[in-house]
XYZ file of C-alpha atoms in Angstrom:
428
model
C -9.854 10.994 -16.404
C -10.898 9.818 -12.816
C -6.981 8.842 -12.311
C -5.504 12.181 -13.546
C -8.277 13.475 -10.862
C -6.941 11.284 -8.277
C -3.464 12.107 -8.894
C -4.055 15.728 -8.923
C -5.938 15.923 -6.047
C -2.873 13.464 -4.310
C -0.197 16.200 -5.361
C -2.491 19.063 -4.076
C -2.839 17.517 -0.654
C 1.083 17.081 -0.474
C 1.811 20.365 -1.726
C -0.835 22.141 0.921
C 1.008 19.918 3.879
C 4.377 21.181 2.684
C 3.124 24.751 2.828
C 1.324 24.338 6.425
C 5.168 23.012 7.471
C 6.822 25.607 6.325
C 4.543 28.521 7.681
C 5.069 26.555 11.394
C 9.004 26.430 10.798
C 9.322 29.793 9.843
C 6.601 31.661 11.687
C 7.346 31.002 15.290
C 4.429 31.656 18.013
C 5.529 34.305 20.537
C 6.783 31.694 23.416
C 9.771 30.849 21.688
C 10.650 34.723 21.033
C 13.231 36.088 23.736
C 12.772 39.696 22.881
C 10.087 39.667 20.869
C 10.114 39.660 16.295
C 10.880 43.031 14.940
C 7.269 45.111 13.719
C 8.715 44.320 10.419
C 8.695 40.806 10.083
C 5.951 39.770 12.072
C 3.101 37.903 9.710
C -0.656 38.415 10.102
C -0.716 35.184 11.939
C 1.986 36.194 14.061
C -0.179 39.195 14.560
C -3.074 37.173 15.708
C -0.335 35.134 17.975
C 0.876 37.797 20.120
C -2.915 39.287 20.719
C -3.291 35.888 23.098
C -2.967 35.873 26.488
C -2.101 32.091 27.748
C -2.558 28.974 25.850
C -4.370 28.957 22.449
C -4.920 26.687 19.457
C -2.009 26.167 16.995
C -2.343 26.325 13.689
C -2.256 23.049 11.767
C -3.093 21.024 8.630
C -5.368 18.271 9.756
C -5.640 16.537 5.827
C -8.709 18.650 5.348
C -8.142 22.820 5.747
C -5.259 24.837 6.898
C -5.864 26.204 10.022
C -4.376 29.174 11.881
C -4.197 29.810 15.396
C -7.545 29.771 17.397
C -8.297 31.113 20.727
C -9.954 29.542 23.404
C -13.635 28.638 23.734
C -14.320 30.076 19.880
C -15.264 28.442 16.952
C -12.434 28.597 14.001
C -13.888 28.849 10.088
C -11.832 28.631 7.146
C -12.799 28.519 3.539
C -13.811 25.266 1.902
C -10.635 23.791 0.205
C -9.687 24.887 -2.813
C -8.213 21.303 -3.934
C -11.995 19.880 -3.781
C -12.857 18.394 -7.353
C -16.313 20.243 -6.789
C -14.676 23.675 -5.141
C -16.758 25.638 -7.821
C -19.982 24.143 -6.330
C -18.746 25.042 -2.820
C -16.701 28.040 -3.253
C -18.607 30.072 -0.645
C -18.826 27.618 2.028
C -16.943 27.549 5.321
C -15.568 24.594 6.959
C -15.283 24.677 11.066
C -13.291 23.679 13.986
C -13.126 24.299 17.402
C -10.920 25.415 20.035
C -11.098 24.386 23.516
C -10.836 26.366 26.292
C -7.260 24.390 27.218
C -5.903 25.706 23.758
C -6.251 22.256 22.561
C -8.336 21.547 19.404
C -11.370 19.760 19.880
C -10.922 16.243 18.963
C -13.745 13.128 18.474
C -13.020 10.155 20.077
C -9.866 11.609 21.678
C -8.174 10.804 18.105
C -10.130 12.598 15.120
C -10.215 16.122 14.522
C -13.871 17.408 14.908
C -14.929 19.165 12.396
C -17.949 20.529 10.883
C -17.447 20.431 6.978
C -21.355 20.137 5.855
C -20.983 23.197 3.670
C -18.168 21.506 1.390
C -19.280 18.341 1.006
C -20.306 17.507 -2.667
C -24.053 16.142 -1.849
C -24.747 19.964 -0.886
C -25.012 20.959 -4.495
C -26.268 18.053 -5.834
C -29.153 18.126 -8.019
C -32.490 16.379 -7.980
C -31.434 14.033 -11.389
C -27.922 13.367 -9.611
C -29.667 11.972 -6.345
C -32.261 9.952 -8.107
C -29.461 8.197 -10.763
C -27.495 7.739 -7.068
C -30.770 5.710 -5.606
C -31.251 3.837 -8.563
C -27.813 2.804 -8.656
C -27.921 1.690 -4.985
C -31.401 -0.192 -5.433
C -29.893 -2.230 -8.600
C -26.902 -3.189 -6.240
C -29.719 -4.470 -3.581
C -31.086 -5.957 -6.253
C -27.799 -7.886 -7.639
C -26.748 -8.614 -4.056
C -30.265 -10.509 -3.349
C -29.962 -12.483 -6.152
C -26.637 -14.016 -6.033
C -27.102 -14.592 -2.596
C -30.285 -16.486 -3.068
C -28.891 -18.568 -6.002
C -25.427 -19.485 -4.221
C -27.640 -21.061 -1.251
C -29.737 -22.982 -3.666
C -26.619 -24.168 -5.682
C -24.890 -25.006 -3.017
C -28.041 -27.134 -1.957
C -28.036 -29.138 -5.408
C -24.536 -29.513 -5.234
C -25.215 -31.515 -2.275
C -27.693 -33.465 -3.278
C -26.370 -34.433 -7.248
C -23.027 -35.505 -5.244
C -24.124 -37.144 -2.091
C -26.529 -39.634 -4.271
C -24.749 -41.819 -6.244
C -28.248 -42.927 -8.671
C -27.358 -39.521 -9.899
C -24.243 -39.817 -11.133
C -24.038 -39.455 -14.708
C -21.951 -37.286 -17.153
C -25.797 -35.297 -17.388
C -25.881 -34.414 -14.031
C -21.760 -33.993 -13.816
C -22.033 -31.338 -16.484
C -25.481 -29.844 -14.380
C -22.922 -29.980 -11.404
C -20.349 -27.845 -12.356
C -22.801 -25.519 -14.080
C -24.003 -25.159 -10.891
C -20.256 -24.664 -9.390
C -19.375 -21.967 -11.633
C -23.123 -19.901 -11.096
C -21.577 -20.287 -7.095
C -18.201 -19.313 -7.771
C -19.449 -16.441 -9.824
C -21.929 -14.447 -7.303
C -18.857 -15.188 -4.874
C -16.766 -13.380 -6.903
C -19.176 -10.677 -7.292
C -19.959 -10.200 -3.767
C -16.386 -10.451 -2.258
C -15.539 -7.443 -4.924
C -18.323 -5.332 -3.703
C -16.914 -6.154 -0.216
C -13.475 -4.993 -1.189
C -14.355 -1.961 -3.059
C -16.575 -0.847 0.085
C -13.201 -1.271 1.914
C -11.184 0.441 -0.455
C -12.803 3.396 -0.803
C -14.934 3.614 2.398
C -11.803 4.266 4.756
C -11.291 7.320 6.405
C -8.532 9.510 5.517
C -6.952 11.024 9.232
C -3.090 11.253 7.942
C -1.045 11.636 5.141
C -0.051 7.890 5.412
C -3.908 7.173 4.932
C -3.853 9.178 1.475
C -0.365 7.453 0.406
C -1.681 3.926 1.234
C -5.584 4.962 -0.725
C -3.995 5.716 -3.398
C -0.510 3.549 -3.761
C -1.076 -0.060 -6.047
C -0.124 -2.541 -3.212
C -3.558 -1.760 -1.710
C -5.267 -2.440 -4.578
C -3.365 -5.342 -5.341
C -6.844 -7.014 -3.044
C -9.642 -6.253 -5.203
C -7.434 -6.529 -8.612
C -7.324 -9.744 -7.547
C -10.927 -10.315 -6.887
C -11.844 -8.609 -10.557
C -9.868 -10.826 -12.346
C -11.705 -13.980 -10.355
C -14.628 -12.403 -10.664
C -14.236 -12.086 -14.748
C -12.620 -15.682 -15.255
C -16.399 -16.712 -13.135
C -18.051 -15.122 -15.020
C -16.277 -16.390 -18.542
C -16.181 -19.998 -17.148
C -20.161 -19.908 -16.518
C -20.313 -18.856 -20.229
C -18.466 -21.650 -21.562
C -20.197 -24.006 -19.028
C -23.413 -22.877 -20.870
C -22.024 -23.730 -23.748
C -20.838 -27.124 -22.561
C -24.822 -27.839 -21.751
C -25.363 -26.916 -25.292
C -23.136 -28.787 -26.921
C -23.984 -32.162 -24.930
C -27.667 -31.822 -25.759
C -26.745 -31.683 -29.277
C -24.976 -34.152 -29.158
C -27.872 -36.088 -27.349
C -30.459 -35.306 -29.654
C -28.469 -35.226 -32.985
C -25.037 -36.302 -32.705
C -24.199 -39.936 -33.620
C -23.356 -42.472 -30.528
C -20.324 -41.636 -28.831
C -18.538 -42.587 -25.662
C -19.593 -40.117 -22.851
C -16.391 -40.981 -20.775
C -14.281 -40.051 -23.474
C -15.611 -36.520 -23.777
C -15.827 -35.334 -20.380
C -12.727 -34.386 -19.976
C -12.771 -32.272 -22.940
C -15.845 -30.858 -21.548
C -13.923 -30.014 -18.409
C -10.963 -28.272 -20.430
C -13.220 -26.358 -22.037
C -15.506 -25.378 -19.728
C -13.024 -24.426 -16.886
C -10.103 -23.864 -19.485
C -10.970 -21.639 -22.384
C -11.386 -18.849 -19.732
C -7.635 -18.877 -18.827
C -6.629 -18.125 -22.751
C -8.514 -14.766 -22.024
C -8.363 -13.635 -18.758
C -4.718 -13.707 -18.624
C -4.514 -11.541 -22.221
C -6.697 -8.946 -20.203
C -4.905 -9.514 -17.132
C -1.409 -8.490 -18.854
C -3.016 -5.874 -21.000
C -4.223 -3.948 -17.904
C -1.211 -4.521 -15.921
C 0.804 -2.621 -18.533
C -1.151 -0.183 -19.900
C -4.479 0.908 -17.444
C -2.334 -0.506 -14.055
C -4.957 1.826 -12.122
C -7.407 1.795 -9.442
C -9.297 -1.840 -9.248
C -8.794 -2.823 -12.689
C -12.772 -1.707 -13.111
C -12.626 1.401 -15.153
C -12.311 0.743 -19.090
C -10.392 4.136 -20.155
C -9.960 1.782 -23.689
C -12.050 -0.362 -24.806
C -9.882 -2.492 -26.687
C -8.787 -4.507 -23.865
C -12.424 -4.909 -22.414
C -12.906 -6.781 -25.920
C -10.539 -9.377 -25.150
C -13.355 -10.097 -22.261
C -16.421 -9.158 -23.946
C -15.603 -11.422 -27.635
C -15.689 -14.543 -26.138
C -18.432 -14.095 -24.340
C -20.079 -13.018 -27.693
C -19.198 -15.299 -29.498
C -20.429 -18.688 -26.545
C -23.796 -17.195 -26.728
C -23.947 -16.927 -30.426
C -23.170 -20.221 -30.526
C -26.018 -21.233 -28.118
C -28.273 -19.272 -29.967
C -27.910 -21.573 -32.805
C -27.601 -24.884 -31.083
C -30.793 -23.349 -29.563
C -32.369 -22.836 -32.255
C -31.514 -26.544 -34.145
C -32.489 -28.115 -31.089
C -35.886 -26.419 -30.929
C -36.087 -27.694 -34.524
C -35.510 -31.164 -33.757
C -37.685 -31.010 -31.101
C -40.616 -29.260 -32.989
C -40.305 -32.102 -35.851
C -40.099 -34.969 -33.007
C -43.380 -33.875 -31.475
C -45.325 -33.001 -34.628
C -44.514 -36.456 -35.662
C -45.753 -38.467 -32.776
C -48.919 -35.566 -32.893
C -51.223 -38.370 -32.574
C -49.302 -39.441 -28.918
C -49.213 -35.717 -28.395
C -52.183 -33.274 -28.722
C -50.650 -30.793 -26.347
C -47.440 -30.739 -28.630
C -47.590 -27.395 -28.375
C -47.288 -26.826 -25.060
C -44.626 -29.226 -25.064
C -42.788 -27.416 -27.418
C -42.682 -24.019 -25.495
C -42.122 -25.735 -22.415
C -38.951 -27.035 -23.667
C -37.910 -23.192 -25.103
C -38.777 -21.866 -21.681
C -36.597 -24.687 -19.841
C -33.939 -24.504 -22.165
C -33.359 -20.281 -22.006
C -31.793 -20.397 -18.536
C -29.633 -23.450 -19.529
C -28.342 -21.975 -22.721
C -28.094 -18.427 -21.237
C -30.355 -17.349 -24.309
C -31.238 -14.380 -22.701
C -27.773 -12.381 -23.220
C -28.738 -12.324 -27.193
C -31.578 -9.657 -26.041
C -28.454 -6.950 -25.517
C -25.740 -8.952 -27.414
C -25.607 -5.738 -29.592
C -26.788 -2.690 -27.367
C -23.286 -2.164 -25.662
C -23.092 0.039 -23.119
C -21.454 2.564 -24.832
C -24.225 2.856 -27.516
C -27.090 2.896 -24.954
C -27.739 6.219 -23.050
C -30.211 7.331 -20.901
C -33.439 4.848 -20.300
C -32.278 2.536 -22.399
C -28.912 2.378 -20.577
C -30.792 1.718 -17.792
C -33.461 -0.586 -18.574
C -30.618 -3.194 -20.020
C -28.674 -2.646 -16.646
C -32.000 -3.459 -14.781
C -32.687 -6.515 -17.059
C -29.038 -7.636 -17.329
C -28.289 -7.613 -13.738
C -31.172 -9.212 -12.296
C -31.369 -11.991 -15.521
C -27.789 -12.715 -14.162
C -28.144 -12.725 -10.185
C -30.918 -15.189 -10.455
C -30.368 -17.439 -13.015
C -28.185 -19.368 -10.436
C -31.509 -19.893 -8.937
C -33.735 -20.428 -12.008
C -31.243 -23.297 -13.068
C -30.738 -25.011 -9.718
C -34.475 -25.455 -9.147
C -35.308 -26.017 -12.947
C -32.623 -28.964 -13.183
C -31.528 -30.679 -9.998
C -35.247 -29.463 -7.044
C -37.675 -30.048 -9.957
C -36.478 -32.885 -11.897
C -38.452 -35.823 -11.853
C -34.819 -38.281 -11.300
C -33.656 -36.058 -8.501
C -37.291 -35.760 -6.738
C -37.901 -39.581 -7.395
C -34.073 -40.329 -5.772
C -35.130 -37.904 -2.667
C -38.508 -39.514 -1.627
C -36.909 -42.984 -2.123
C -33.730 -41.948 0.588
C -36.748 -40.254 2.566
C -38.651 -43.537 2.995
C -35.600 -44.883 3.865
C -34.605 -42.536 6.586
C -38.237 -43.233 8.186
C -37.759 -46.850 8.205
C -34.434 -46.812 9.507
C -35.531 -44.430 13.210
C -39.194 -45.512 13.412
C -39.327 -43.649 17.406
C -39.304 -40.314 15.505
C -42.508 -41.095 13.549
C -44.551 -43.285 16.281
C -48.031 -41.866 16.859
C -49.401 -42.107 20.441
C-alpha cells in the first residue's frame, strides 16, 4: 500500500511539472509580445501579467505548489496541493511565498525557495492518539539505541580481554568470544540501518532530480544492504545461542569427546546456518517485494523464511534449558548435605543461564505481531526491544567481567604490571 502511495504521489508530481511547463510555453508574459495578444486569447494569468508595471515574479513550479505571477513586495498564497496523501485533512489551507520587490522570488539561503507551508503539513491535523503513538515510538528507538550502544562497548571490552590473555583460551571462552562478536556485529547492524534510513528519507526534496533519485532502487541499494546484514546478525546471534547450548550439554551430559574436533562444526553452524536463510529471503524480496529498504513485509510468507529459524533455535534452547536445569537440580539435591543453599544455587544457575540461552524470546515466541494489537502490541515491543539491546551487556558482564577465571587472570596481570614500573606506585 505505502509503495502504490509512493508511486502515485511520484506520477502526480511529474504530471503537475509537465502542466506548469506547458502553461510557461504557451502563455507568454507581455515582454515578449510585439503588439500585444488579441482580447481573445489572453488567459487569466496573462490578465494578471499585463496589469504589471516593471519587473514581477514569474510563475513557477518549485516541487511544492504551482505558482502564478506575483507582484512586487506582496505575499503570493496558493491552495495546499492537491497531490498531498493527507489533502482531505488540509483542504482549506493555503501555502505562501513571497515576492521581492526586484520581481525575484524570495529565496533561503540564496538557493531554497522560502516558503511558508505550516497550514499543509500533515502534523496540523494530527490527533492527540497519533502524537502520543509518534513519542512512544521515538522513546523505544532511544531506548534500543542506548542499549546496543552500551553492550557493543562492553563486548568489545571482553573481546579484548578473552583474546589478549592466553590462560583464557579455551574452546569455553572461544565459543563466549564469538557470542560476544555476533551481539557486536548485531547492534552495528542495527544502528548503521537507523543511520541510513534517517538519510534516506530525511533529505530534502528542492528538484525533480531529488524526487527521481528518493524514490529510484540504486539509492536504496545502501540500506538494502544494511537490512540484510542486519538480519544475517541477528540470525547468527541465534544460532550462536544455540551453539552455547549445545556445548553445555554436551558438558554436563554428553559422553567425552574431543573439543578440537567440534569447533569447527560449531563455527559452521554458528556463523553458517544463517547464510541457508538469509539468501532465500534475500532472493525472495529481490523478485517479488524489490521496494523501499527491504523493511516493509506486504507478505508474510517471505518474513517466515526469517522468522522459522529463529523459532525453531530457541525452541531448541528451551529444551536443552530445561534438561540442563534438570541435571543440575538432581546434582545439587544429591550432594544436599555439601549444599544447604541448593536452592539458591539452583535459581542462580536459571537466572545465569536465560541470557546465555536467549530464553527470554519463548515469552512472545507465539504472540506475533500480527496477532497482538493495541497494549499488548506494545508492551511486547517494549519488552522485546530492550531484552534484545541489552543482553549484549547482560552476557558480557555475566560471562567474561564477572567470572571468577577472567577476574582471577586480571588481578594476576595487574600485580604484574605494578611490579614491572614500581615509580608509578612509590609513596613519598
Amino acid at each position: 500500500m505505502r509503495n502504490l502511495l509512493r508511486s502515485w504521489r511520484r506520477w502526480r508530481c511529474v504530471h503537475l511539472t509537465w502542466m506548469c511547463l506547458l502553461s510557461s510555453m504557451l502563455v507568454r508574459p507581455t515582454q515578449l509580445w510585439l503588439a500585444g495578444p488579441p482580447a481573445a486569447f489572453i488567459t487569466p494569468y496573462d490578465a494578471l501579467s499585463l496589469s504589471f508595471k516593471g519587473p514581477f515574479c514569474n510563475r513557477t513550479f518549485d516541487m511544492y505548489a504551482c505558482w502564478p505571477d506575483g507582484s512586487p513586495g506582496t505575499i503570493v498564497n496558493v491552495s495546499c496541493p492537491f497531490y498531498l496523501p493527507w489533502f482531505e485533512k488540509v483542504k482549506h489551507g493555503i501555502v505562501s511565498r513571497q515576492c521581492g520587490p526586484d520581481g525575484q522570488w524570495v529565496l533561503v539561503n540564496g538557493t531554497q525557495p522560502w516558503r511558508d507551508y505550516s497550514q499543509c503539513e500533515e502534523g496540523m491535523e494530527s490527533t492527540t492518539e497519533e502524537e502520543s503513538v509518534r513519542k512512544l515510538m521515538v522513546s523505544f528507538k532511544v531506548l534500543y539505541t542506548v542499549g546496543y550502544s552500551l553492550s557493543l562497548l562492553t563486548l568489545i571490552s571482553a573481546l579484548l580481554i578473552l583474546t589478549i590473555f592466553r590462560k583464557l583460551r579455551c574452546t569455553r571462552n572461544y565459543i563466549h568470544a564469538n557470542l560476544f562478536a555476533s551481539f557486536g556485529l548485531r547492534a552495528i547492524s542495527v544502528i548503521v540501518k537507523d543511520a541510513l534510513l534517517e538519510k534516506r528519507w530525511g533529505m530534502t526534496i528542492i528538484q525533480v532530480s531529488d524526487w527521481e533519485v528518493l524514490l529510484s532502487n540504486e539509492a536504496a541499494v545502501g540500506c538494502r544492504v544494511a537490512q540484510v546484514v542486519m538480519q544475517y546478525c541477528i540470525l547468527a546471534n541465534h544460532y550462536w545461542f544455540l551453539v552455547e547450548a549445545v556445548y553445555l550439554y554436551k558438558l554436563l551430559i554428553g559422553a567425552v569427546f574431543s573439543e578440537k574436533n567440534y569447533y569447527t562444526l560449531y563455527l559452521y553452524l554458528g556463523w553458517g546456518t544463517p547464510v541457508v536463510f538469509v539468501v532465500p529471503w534475500m532472493m525472495a524480496k529481490y523478485l517479488k517485494e524489490n521496494a523501499e529498504c527491504w523493511a516493509l513485509n506486504e507478505n508474510m510468507a517471505y518474513w517466515w523464511i526469517i522468522r522459522i529459524p529463529i523459532l525453531l533455535a530457541s525452541l531448541i534452547n528451551l529444551l536443552i534449558f530445561m534438561r540442563i536445569l534438570k541435571v543440575i537440580l538432581a546434582k545439587l539435591r544429591a550432594n544436599q548435605k555439601g549444599y544447604t543453599d541448593y536452592k539458591l544455587r539452583l535459581a542462580k544457575a536459571t537466572l545465569t543461564l536465560i541470557p546465555l540461552f536467549g530464553i527470554h524470546e519463548v515469552i512472545f515466541i507465539f504472540a506475533t505481531d500480527e496477532q497482538t494489537t493495541g497494549i499488548l502490541r506494545y508492551i511486547k515491543v517494549f519488552f522485546t526491544l530492550f531484552l534484545n539491546s541489552f543482553q549484549g551487556f547482560l552476557v558480557a558482564v555475566l560471562y567474561c567481567f564477572a567470572n571468577k577465571e577472567v577476574k582471577s587472570e586480571m588481578k594476576k596481570k595487574w600485580q604484574l604490571w605494578k611490579l614491572d614500573h614500581p615509580m608509578l606506585f612509590c609513596t613519598q
